[in-house]
XYZ file of C-alpha atoms in Angstrom:
183
model
C 22.719 -61.034 2.864
C 22.505 -59.421 -0.552
C 20.689 -56.371 0.850
C 23.427 -55.763 3.415
C 26.110 -55.821 0.748
C 24.238 -53.318 -1.412
C 23.678 -51.038 1.581
C 27.364 -51.252 2.552
C 28.474 -50.340 -0.980
C 26.060 -47.396 -1.111
C 27.264 -46.184 2.278
C 30.906 -46.377 1.190
C 30.157 -44.485 -2.021
C 28.339 -41.777 -0.093
C 31.219 -41.415 2.372
C 33.795 -41.321 -0.422
C 31.816 -38.679 -2.305
C 31.397 -36.581 0.827
C 35.066 -36.851 1.780
C 36.263 -35.920 -1.694
C 34.246 -32.729 -1.705
C 34.038 -30.386 -4.634
C 36.939 -29.818 -6.969
C 38.629 -26.543 -6.154
C 40.429 -24.286 -8.543
C 44.028 -23.512 -7.823
C 44.376 -19.945 -6.613
C 45.954 -17.621 -9.155
C 49.031 -16.068 -7.599
C 50.184 -12.782 -9.023
C 53.873 -12.687 -9.899
C 55.818 -10.297 -7.680
C 57.158 -7.221 -9.424
C 60.914 -7.430 -10.056
C 62.964 -5.347 -7.680
C 64.704 -2.400 -9.318
C 68.389 -3.073 -9.853
C 70.793 -0.535 -8.338
C 72.724 1.554 -10.821
C 76.341 0.339 -11.027
C 78.955 2.690 -9.739
C 81.185 4.190 -12.464
C 84.430 3.385 -10.734
C 83.819 -0.332 -10.508
C 83.483 -2.459 -13.560
C 80.045 -3.823 -13.985
C 79.861 -7.372 -12.906
C 77.570 -9.460 -14.876
C 74.655 -10.461 -12.831
C 72.553 -13.285 -13.958
C 69.069 -12.283 -15.046
C 66.447 -12.779 -12.363
C 64.714 -16.079 -12.632
C 61.455 -15.823 -14.467
C 58.513 -16.834 -12.374
C 56.921 -20.041 -13.392
C 53.658 -19.489 -15.134
C 50.786 -20.548 -12.989
C 48.606 -23.216 -14.342
C 45.402 -22.007 -15.839
C 42.374 -23.988 -14.877
C 42.132 -27.039 -17.048
C 38.424 -26.617 -17.576
C 37.318 -23.167 -18.665
C 34.292 -21.864 -16.867
C 31.373 -22.141 -19.210
C 29.520 -18.901 -19.696
C 25.826 -19.188 -19.389
C 24.030 -17.872 -22.384
C 20.980 -16.041 -21.136
C 18.455 -15.650 -23.899
C 17.338 -12.077 -24.315
C 13.661 -11.646 -23.567
C 11.574 -11.360 -26.644
C 10.615 -7.747 -27.273
C 7.009 -7.075 -26.506
C 4.982 -6.017 -29.482
C 4.053 -2.377 -29.382
C 0.451 -2.148 -28.316
C -1.128 1.156 -29.194
C -2.786 2.685 -26.201
C -6.536 2.884 -26.593
C -7.718 6.401 -27.104
C -9.647 7.615 -24.104
C -13.281 8.007 -24.842
C -14.781 11.278 -23.756
C -16.266 10.862 -20.329
C -20.000 10.938 -20.160
C -21.382 13.721 -18.014
C -21.628 12.574 -14.436
C -25.234 11.712 -13.798
C -26.022 10.918 -10.192
C -27.637 7.535 -9.753
C -31.381 7.682 -9.402
C -32.748 7.740 -5.889
C -34.776 4.774 -4.895
C -37.770 6.015 -2.984
C -40.917 4.135 -2.120
C -43.968 4.854 -4.221
C -46.421 6.676 -2.022
C -50.085 7.222 -2.519
C -51.045 10.893 -2.843
C -52.736 10.781 0.580
C -49.675 9.260 2.273
C -47.358 11.756 0.575
C -49.534 14.677 1.696
C -49.508 13.340 5.261
C -45.702 12.963 5.250
C -45.284 16.470 3.830
C -47.469 17.884 6.620
C -45.635 15.932 9.363
C -42.247 16.876 7.928
C -43.070 20.572 7.798
C -44.488 20.523 11.355
C -41.427 18.699 12.716
C -39.062 21.085 10.911
C -40.902 24.131 12.278
C -40.927 22.750 15.843
C -37.222 21.830 15.721
C -36.257 25.274 14.394
C -38.386 27.018 17.063
C -36.778 24.958 19.835
C -33.319 25.517 18.374
C -33.857 29.298 18.438
C -34.144 29.136 22.232
C -30.457 28.174 22.448
C -29.269 31.223 20.471
C -27.308 33.695 22.571
C -27.015 31.319 25.535
C -23.841 29.821 26.888
C -23.962 26.101 26.118
C -22.046 23.287 27.728
C -20.379 20.586 25.606
C -23.428 18.284 25.600
C -25.783 21.086 24.595
C -23.403 22.241 21.876
C -23.272 18.673 20.534
C -27.089 18.527 20.491
C -27.249 21.801 18.531
C -24.843 20.425 15.912
C -26.815 17.188 15.562
C -30.110 19.069 15.220
C -28.649 21.324 12.528
C -27.315 18.268 10.694
C -30.698 16.508 10.750
C -32.446 19.674 9.561
C -30.047 20.025 6.620
C -30.411 16.356 5.664
C -34.191 16.609 5.881
C -34.186 19.596 3.512
C -31.992 17.655 1.069
C -34.476 14.769 1.169
C -37.315 17.210 0.462
C -35.419 18.474 -2.605
C -35.071 14.837 -3.754
C -38.819 14.288 -3.147
C -38.006 11.533 -0.658
C -40.725 12.331 1.865
C -40.203 9.215 3.985
C -36.575 10.082 4.660
C -37.345 13.776 5.063
C -40.024 13.013 7.632
C -37.773 10.646 9.594
C -34.897 13.144 9.712
C -37.186 16.042 10.665
C -38.650 13.967 13.495
C -35.151 13.163 14.798
C -34.315 16.864 14.762
C -37.564 17.655 16.643
C -36.905 15.019 19.353
C -33.354 16.268 19.920
C -34.561 19.879 20.021
C -37.056 18.993 22.775
C -34.176 17.435 24.735
C -32.118 20.589 24.193
C -34.925 22.803 25.541
C -35.221 20.581 28.637
C -31.481 20.845 29.302
C -31.641 24.633 28.927
C -34.430 24.928 31.529
C -32.875 22.653 34.128
C -30.366 24.200 36.549
C -26.851 23.455 35.491
């Protein structure tokens, strides 16, 4: 029975608090401006008119609204900017290439040069001819592989140079076949 009584009291308090709501401030009503009095006519004696009733001062809120004091953020200490160090000259990262025996390197050089020569010879057959879109695409790919292979030769990466030259040669053979077949 004790639990029911406590629950009933809590329920009544909650309802009373909800029904009361928040305290509202009385609206501040501005006093109307007094109407201008007409000027008395000179022929009639001025009758004394009672002064207009002064409006009742409105009640100021009983509790002043507290102003929140916001603490100013602490000023950040001046940090001197670090002086930029002079940039080191841009050195390209070293190329990682497999270590080849002199015999293997000589073989790759020979194969690379043969593949480059064959691809260039086959590519020359397309000069001056009208190419369709596929053939034009093949020519661009062959030229790209040839340029990349020459870059690899400059970097002394014979494995990559050989692979790229061989790709250019294979595509050039395909280009020659497409040029010979009736379109």
